[in-house]
Coordinates of C-alpha atoms in Angstrom, one line a residue:
X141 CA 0.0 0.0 0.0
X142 CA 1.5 3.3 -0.7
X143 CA 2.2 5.7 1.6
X144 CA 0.7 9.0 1.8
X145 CA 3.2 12.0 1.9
X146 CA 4.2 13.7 5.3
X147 CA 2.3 17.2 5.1
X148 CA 4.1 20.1 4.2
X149 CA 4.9 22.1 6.9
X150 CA 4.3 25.9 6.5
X151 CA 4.2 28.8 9.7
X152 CA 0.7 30.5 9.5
X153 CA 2.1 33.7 8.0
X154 CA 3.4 31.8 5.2
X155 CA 0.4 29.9 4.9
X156 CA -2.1 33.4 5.4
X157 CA 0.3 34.6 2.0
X158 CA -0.9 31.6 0.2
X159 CA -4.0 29.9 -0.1
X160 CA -5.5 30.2 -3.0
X161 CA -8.0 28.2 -4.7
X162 CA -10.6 27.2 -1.4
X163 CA -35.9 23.0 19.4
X164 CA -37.7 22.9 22.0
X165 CA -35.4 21.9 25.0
X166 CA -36.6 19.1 27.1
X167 CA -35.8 16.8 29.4
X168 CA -33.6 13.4 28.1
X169 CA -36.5 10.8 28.6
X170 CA -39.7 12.6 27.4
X171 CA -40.4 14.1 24.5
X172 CA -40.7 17.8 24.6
X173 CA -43.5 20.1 24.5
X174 CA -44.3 20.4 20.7
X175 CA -47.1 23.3 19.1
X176 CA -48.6 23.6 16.1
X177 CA -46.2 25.8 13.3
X178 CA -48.7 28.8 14.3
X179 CA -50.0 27.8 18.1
X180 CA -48.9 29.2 21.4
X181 CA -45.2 28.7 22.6
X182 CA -44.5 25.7 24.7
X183 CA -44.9 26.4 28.8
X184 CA -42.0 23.6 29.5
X185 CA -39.5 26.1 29.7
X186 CA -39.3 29.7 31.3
X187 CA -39.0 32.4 28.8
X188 CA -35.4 34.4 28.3
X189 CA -35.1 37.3 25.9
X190 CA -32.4 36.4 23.3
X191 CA -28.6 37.7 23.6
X192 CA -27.4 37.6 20.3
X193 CA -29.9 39.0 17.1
X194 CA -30.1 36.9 14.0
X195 CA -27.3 38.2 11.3
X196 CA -28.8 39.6 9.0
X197 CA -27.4 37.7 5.1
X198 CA -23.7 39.1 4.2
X199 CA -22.8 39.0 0.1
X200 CA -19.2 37.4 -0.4
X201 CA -16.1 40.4 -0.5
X202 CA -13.1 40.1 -2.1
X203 CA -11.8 36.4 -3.0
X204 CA -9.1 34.5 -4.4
X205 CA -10.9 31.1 -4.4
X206 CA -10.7 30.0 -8.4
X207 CA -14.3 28.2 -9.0
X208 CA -14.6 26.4 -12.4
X209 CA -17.3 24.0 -14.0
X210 CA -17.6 20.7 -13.1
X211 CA -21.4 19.9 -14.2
X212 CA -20.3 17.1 -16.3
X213 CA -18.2 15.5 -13.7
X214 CA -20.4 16.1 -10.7
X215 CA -23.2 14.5 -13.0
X216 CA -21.1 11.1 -13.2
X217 CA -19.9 11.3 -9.9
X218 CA -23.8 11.0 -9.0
X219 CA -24.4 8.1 -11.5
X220 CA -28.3 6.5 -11.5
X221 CA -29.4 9.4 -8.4
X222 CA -29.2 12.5 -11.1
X223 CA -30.4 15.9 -10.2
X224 CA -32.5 18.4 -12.5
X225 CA -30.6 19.7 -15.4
X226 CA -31.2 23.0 -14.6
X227 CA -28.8 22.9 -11.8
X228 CA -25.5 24.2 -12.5
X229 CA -22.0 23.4 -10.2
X230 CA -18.8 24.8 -10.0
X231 CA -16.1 23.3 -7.9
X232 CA -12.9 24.8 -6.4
X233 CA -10.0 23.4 -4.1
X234 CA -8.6 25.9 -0.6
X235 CA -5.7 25.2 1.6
X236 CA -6.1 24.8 5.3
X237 CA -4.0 24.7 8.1
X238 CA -3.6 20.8 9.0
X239 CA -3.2 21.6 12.4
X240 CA -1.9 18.8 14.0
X241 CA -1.6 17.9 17.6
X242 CA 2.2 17.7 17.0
X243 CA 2.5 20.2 14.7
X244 CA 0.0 23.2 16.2
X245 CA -1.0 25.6 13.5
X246 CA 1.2 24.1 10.8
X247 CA 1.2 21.7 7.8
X248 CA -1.3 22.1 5.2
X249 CA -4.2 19.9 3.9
X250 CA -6.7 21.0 0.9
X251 CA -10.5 21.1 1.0
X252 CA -13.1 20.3 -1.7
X253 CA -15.7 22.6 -2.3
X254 CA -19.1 22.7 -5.0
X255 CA -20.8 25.2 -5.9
X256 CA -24.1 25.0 -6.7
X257 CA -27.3 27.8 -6.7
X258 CA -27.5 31.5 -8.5
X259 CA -28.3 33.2 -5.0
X260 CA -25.4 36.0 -3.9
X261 CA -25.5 34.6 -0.7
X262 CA -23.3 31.4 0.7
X263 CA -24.6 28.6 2.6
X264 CA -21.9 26.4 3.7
X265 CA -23.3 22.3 3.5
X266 CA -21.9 19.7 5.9
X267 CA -22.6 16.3 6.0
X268 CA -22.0 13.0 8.2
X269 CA -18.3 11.8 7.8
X270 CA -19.2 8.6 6.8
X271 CA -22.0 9.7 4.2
X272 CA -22.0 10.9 0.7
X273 CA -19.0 13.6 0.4
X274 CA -20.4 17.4 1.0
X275 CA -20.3 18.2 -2.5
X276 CA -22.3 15.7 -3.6
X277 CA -24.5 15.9 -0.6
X278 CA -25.2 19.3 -1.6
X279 CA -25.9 18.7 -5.1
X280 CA -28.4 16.3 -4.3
X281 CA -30.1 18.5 -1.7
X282 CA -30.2 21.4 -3.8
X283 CA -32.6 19.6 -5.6
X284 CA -35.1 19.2 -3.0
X285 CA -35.3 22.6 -1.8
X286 CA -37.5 25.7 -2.8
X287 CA -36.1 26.8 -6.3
X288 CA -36.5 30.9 -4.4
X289 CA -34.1 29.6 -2.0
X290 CA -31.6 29.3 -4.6
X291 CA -32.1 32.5 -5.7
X292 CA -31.1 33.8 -2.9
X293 CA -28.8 31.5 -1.7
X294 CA -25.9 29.3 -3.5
X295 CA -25.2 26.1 -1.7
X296 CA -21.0 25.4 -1.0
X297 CA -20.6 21.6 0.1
X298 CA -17.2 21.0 1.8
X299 CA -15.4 17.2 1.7
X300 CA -14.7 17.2 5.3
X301 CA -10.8 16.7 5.8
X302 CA -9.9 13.2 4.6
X303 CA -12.7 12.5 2.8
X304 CA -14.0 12.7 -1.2
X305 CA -11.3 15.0 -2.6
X306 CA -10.0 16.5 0.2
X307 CA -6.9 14.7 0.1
X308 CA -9.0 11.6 1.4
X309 CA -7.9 9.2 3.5
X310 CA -6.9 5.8 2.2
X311 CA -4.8 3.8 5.0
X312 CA -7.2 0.5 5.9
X313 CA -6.2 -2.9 3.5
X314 CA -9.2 -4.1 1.7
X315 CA -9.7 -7.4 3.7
X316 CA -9.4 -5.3 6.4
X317 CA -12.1 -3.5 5.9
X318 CA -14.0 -6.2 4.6
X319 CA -14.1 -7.5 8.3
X320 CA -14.7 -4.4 10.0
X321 CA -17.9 -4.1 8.3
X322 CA -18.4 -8.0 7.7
X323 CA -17.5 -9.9 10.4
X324 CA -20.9 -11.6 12.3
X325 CA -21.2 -10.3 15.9
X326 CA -22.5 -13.5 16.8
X327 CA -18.8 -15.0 16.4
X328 CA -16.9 -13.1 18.9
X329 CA -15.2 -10.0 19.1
X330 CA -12.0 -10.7 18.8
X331 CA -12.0 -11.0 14.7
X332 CA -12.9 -8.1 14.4
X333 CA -10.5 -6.7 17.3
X334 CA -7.9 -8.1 15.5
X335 CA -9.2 -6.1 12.1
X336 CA -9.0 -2.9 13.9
X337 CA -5.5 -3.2 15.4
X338 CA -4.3 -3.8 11.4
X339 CA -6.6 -0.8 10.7
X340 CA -5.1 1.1 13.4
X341 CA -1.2 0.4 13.0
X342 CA -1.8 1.0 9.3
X343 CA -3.1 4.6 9.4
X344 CA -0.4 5.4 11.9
X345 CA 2.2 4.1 9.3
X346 CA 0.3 6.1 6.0
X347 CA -1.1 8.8 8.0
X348 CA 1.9 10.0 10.5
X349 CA 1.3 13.7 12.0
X350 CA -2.0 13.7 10.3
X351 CA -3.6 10.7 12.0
X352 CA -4.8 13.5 15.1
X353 CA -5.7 16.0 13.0
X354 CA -8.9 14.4 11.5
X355 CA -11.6 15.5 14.0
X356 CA -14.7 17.6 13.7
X357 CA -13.0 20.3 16.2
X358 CA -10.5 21.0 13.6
X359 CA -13.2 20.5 10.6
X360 CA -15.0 23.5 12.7
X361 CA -11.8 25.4 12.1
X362 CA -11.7 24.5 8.0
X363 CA -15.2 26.3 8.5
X364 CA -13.6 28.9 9.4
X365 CA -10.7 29.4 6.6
X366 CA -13.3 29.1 4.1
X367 CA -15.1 32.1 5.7
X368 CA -12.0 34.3 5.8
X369 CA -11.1 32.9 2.2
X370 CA -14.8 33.8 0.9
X371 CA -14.6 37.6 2.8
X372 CA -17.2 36.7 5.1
X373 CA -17.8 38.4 8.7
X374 CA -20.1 35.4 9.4
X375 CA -20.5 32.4 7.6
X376 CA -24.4 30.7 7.2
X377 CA -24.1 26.5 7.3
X378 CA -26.3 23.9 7.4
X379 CA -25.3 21.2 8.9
X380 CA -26.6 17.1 8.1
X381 CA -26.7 14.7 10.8
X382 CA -23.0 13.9 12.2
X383 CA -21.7 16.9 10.3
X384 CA -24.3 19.0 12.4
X385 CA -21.7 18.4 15.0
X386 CA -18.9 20.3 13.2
X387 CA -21.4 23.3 12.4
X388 CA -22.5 22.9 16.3
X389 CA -18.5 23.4 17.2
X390 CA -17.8 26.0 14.9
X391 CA -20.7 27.8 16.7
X392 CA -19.3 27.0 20.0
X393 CA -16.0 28.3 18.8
X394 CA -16.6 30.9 16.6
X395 CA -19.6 32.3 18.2
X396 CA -19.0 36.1 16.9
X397 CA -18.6 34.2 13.4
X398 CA -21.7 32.8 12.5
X399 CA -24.5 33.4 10.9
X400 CA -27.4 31.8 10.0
X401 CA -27.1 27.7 11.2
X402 CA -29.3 25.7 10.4
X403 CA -28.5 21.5 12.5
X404 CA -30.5 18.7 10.5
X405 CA -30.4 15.9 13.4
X406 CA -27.5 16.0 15.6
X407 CA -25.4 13.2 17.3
X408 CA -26.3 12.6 21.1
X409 CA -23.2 14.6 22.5
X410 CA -22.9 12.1 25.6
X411 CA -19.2 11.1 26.7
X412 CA -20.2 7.0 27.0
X413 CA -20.0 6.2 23.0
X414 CA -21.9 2.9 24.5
X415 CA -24.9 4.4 25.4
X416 CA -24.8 6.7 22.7
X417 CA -24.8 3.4 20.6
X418 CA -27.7 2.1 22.2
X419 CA -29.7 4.9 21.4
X420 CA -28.5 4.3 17.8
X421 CA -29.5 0.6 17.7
X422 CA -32.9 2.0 19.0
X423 CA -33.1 4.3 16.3
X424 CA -32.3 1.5 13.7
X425 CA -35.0 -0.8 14.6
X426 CA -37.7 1.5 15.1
X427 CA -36.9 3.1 11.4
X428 CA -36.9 -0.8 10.5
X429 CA -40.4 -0.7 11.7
X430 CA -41.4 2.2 10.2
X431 CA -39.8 0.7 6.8
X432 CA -42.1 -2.5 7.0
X433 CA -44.9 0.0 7.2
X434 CA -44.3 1.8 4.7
X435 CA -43.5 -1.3 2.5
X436 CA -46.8 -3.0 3.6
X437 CA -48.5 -0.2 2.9
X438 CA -47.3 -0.2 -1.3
X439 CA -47.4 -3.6 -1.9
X440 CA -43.8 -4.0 -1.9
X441 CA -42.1 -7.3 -2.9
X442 CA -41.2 -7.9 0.6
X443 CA -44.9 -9.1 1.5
X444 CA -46.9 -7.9 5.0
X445 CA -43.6 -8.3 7.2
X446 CA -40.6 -6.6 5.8
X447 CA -38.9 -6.8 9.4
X448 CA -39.0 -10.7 9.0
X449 CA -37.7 -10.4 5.7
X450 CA -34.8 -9.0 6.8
X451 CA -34.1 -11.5 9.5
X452 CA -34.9 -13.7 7.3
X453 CA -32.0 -12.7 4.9
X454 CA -29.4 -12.7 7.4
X455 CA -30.1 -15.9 8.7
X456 CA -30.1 -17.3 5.4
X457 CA -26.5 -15.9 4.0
X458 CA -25.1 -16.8 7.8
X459 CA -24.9 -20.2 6.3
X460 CA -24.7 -19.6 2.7
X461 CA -23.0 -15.8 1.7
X462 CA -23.4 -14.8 -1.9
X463 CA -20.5 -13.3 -3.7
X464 CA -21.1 -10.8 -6.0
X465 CA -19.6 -9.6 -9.4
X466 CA -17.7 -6.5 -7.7
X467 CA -16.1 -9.5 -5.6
X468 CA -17.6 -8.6 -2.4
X469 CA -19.4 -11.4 0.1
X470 CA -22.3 -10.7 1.3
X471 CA -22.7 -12.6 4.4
X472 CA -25.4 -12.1 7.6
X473 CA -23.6 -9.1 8.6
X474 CA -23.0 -7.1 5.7
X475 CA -26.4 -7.5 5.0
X476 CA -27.6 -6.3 7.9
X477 CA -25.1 -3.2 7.3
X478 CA -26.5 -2.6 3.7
X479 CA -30.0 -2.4 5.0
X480 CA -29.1 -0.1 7.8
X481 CA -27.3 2.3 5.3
X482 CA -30.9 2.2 3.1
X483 CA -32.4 2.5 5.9
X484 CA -31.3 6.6 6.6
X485 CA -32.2 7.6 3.2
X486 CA -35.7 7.4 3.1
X487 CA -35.6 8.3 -0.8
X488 CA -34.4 5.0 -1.2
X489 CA -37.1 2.9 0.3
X490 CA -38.2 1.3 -3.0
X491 CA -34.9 0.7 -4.2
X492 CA -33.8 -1.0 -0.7
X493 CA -37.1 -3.5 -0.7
X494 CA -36.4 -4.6 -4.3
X495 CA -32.9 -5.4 -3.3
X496 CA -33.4 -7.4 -0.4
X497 CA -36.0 -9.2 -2.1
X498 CA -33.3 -9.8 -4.7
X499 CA -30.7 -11.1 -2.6
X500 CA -33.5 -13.5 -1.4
X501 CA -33.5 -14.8 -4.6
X502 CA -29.5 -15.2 -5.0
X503 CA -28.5 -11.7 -6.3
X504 CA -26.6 -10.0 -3.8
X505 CA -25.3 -6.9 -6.3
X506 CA -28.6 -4.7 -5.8
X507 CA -28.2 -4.7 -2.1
X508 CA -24.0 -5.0 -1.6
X509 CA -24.2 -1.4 -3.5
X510 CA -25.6 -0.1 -0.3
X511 CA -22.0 -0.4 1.3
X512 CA -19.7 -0.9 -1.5
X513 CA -18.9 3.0 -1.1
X514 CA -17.7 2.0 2.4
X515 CA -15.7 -1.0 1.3
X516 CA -14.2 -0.6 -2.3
X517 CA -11.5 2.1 -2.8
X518 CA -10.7 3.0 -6.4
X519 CA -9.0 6.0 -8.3
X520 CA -11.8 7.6 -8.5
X521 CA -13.4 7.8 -4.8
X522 CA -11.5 6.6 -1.6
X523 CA -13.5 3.7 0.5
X524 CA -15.8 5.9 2.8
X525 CA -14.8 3.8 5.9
X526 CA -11.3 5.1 6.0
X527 CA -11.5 8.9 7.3
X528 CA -14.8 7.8 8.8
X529 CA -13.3 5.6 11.3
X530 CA -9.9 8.1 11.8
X531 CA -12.2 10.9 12.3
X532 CA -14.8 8.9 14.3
X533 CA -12.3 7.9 16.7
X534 CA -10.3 10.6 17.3
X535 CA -13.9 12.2 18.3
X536 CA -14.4 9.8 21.3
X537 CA -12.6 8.9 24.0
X538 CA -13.8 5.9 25.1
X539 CA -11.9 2.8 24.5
X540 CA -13.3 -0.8 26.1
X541 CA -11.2 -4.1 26.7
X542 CA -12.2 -6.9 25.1
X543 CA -14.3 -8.6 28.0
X544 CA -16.4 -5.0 28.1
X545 CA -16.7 -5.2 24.5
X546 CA -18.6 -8.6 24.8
X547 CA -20.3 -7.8 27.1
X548 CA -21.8 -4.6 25.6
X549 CA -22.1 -6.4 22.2
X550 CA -24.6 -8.8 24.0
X551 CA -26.4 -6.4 25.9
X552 CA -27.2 -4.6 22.5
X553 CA -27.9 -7.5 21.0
X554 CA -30.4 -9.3 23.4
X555 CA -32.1 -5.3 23.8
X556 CA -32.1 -4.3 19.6
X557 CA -32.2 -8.0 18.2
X558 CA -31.7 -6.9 14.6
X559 CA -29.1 -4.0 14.4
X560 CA -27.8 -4.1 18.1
X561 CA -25.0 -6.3 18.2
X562 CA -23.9 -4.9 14.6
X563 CA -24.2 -1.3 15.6
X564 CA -22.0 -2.3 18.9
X565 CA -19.7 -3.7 17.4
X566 CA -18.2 0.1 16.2
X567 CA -16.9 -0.2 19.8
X568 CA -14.3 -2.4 19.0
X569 CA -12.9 -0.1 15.7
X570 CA -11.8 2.3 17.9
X571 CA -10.4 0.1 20.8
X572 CA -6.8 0.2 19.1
X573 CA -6.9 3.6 18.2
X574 CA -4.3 5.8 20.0
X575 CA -6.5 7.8 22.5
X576 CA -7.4 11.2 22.1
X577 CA -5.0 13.7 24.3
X578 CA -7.3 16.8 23.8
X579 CA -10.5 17.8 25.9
X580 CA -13.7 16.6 23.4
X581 CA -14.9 20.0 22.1
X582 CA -18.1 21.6 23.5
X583 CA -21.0 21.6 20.5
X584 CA -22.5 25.2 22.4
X585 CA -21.4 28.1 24.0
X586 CA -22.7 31.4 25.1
X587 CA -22.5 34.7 22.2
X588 CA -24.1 32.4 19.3
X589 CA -27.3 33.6 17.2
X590 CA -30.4 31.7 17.1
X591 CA -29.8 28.1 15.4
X592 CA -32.5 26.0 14.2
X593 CA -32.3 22.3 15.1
X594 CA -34.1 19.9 13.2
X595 CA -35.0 16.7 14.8
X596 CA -36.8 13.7 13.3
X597 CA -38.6 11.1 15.4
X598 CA -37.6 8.3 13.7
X599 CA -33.8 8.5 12.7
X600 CA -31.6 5.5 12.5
X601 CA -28.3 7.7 12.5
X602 CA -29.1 10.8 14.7
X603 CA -31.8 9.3 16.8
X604 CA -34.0 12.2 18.2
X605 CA -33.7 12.2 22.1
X606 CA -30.2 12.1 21.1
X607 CA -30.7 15.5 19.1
X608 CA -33.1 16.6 22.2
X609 CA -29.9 16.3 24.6
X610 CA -27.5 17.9 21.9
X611 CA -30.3 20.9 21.6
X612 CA -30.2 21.6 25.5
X613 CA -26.6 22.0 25.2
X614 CA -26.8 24.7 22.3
X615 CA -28.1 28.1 24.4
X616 CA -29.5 29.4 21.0
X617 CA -31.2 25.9 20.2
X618 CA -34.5 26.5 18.0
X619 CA -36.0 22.6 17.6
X620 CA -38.4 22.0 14.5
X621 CA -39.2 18.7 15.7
X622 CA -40.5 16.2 12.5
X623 CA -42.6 13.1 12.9
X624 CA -41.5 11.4 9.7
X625 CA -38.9 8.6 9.8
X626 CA -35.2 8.4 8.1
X627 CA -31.9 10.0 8.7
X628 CA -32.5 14.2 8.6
X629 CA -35.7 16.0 7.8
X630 CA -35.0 18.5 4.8
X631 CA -37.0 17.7 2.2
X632 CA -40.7 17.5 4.4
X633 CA -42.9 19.8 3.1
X634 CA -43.6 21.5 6.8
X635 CA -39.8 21.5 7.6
X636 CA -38.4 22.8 4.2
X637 CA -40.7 25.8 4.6
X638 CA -39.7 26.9 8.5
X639 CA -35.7 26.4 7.0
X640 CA -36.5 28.8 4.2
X641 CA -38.1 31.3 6.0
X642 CA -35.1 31.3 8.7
X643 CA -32.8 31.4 6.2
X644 CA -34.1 33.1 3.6
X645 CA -36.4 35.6 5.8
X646 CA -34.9 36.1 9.0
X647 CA -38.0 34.3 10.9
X648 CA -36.9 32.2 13.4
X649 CA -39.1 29.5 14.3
X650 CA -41.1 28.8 17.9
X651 CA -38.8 26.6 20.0
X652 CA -40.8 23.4 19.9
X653 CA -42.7 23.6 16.3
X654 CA -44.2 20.2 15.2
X655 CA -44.4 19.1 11.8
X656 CA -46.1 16.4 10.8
X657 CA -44.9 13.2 8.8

């Protein structure tokens, strides 16, 4: 495997001369008081008059960053899931300080950035690190929001650090990875222990200095270079599940920075990654649920019980696992990964009931495409899992030996019998990881605006008492919460609008709107 360069070290001045290119608040166990989009505000919580005003929109000033067109590209990059034609994007690379924990404010890593929208006005887009890249995250949303609010606004989705084409990471073997996201819970931890040690001492060998420097507290900061690069007093974001965190930080750190923030679920902020998983497995099977609903309810090839097709599934490639043409094996696992990933895009539904009822029938292709993003590296896109699992464990601090590890996996499992034992199993990727020396980064801080926070009651990613405890930590929190199911709310009718009028209008929702599924 080759290695990956040691990062060019530059002081900040030299670096400054150079780049060019670029909620409703409730308690943790109940849900919170919730009123219509136009009905009285919620009585759960005393009344405070706000600190901080909401910014009012800021036009780019002067800028070196070197945007070009990249329609064509973008549009093959996004293969069979095309947007309108009447969307145009232009893409650009910046320079940010890489920031090390052993080399403070030095070394340099790029950023990815596309543009897409005709409005004068930016709106940065981050999404989850282990999701689509930002720049094709935000061409794909562009297309399901209000046509005015591209006229006003013109979405800028970021690759976080070391992933998509921000010099993204590639450091994890193939077979490695294969059994991080493979092996069968139900067969011990220590296979997949074993994976994660290789994982680990790999990236330290390809990575070097910048193994610590991919975390979301130094994302916040990339935030903030593109701001200064695009002449900005404040910069506006919107921020998609995990990557709500970064926008969340850069708030906390940058509170006389930011504009207009918009959080579309948020990742419970709790120290114990355990229970934090737990929550997650929750999340899963309930959007399983909902998934079997909505599958009963078209007539999907999947029958009456789409749950039990599932289980069904795994049980039947436990014994006999189906290799498909890309050359990957779907086994009980895997599967049970693939659905979980179709599971969070809600858009998808169809396309994720045809494919499990295909790989009931001995085709495995339809439904390995789910995670072949997260397993298959290739000239063209880096293997998703890579700077997922750096940046995912440089975030936590928790580490558990091998006994704990067991322990939780059966706990999880017994309590979530479909996703539990999988989704615990993430415990033991970061077991081997060196642990982090840095305090974890507070997501709120006193001095921000307003910030809407989206939550959605059924989310198999950022489940939504998870968001409820991240939104009590944000003192500006705003929660829309939506009633629908799937990973992030944009798109709903009811939401989309309250988002556009925030952004677009200046009208800052009541703390605790519903909206309805």
């Amino acid at each position: 495997m080759p290695r990956r360069g040691r990062a060019r070290r530059l002081t900040v001045a030299a670096l400054a001369g150079g780049l060019i290119l670029a909620g409703c608040t409730a308690g943790p166990s109940t849900r919170p008081a919730v009123v219509e989009n136009d009905g009285p505000a919620p009585s759960g919580q005393p009344t405070t008059p706000r600190q901080v005003p909401l910014p009012g929109l800021e036009e780019p000033g002067a800028s070196d960053i070197a945007w070009a067109d990249c329609g064509p590209e973008t549009r093959a990059r996004l293969g069979d899931r095309q947007v309108p034609g009447t969307l145009d994007f232009s893409c650009a690379r910046i320079t940010t300080t890489l920031d090390a924990p052993d080399l403070p404010r030095r070394g340099i890593t790029r950023m990815a950035l596309l543009k897409v929208g005709t409005g004068p006005i930016p709106l940065a887009v981050v999404n989850d690190v282990d999701g689509e890249p930002g720049t094709l995250y935000a061409a794909r949303l562009a297309a399901r929001l209000p046509e005015a609010l591209l006229r006003k606004f013109h979405l800028i989705g970021i690759d976080r650090r070391g992933t998509g084409d921000s010099d993204a990471v590639r450091c994890i073997p193939s077979e490695v990875r294969a059994t991080l996201l493979g092996h069968d819970p139900e067969r011990g931890v220590e296979p997949a222990l074993d994976a994660a040690r290789t994982a680990g001492q790999q990236c330290a060998i390809n990575l070097e200095e910048e193994q610590g420097a991919l975390d979301s507290w130094r994302a916040a900061g990339d935030l903030d270079e593109l701001r200064q690069q695009l002449g900005l007093d404040r910069l506006s974001a919107l921020g998609h599940g995990e990557g709500s965190k970064v926008v969340a930080i850069y708030g906390a750190r940058y509170p006389d920075r930011v504009g207009r923030v918009v959080l579309d679920g948020v990742p419970d902020p709790s120290a114990d990654l355990a229970a934090v998983l737990d929550g997650v497995a929750g999340g899963a099977e309930a959007t399983l649920d909902a998934f079997a609903e909505d599958c009963a309810s078209r007539g999907c090839p999947l029958g009456a019980d789409a749950r039990a097709a599932v289980t069904s599934l795994a049980d039947q490639l436990a014994g006999a696992p189906l290799v498909t043409d890309s050359g990957v094996t779907l086994g009980r696992a895997l599967s049970l990964r693939a659905v979980l990933t179709g599971l969070a895009e809600r858009e998808r539904w169809p396309e994720l009931a045809d494919a499990i009822a295909a790989a009931r029938g001995g085709n495995g292709g339809p439904l390995t495409a789910f995670v072949e993003p997260y397993l298959l590296d290739s000239d063209v896109a880096a293997a998703r899992l890579d700077g997922a699992l750096a940046t995912r464990c440089n975030d936590t601090s928790t580490r558990l030996p091998a006994d704990q590890l067991t322990r939780v996996t059966g706990e999880l499992g017994t309590k979530h019998p479909v996703f539990g034992a999988l989704v615990a199993q993430e415990l033991t990727w970061c077991s081997p990881w060196p642990s982090r020396r840095e305090a974890l980064p507070e997501i709120g801080g006193d001095g921000a605006p307003p910030m809407v926070v989206v939550s959605t009651a059924t989310d198999p990613v950022t489940p939504e008492q998870g968001t409820i405890r991240a939104a009590e930590q944000i003192p500006s929190a705003v929660r829309i919460a939506w009633q629908g199911a799937g990973h992030g709310a944009l798109g709903s009718p009811c939401v989309t609008e309250a988002v556009r009028a925030f952004l677009a209008d200046g009208k800052v929702p009541r703390d605790g709107t519903l909206c309805p599924a």
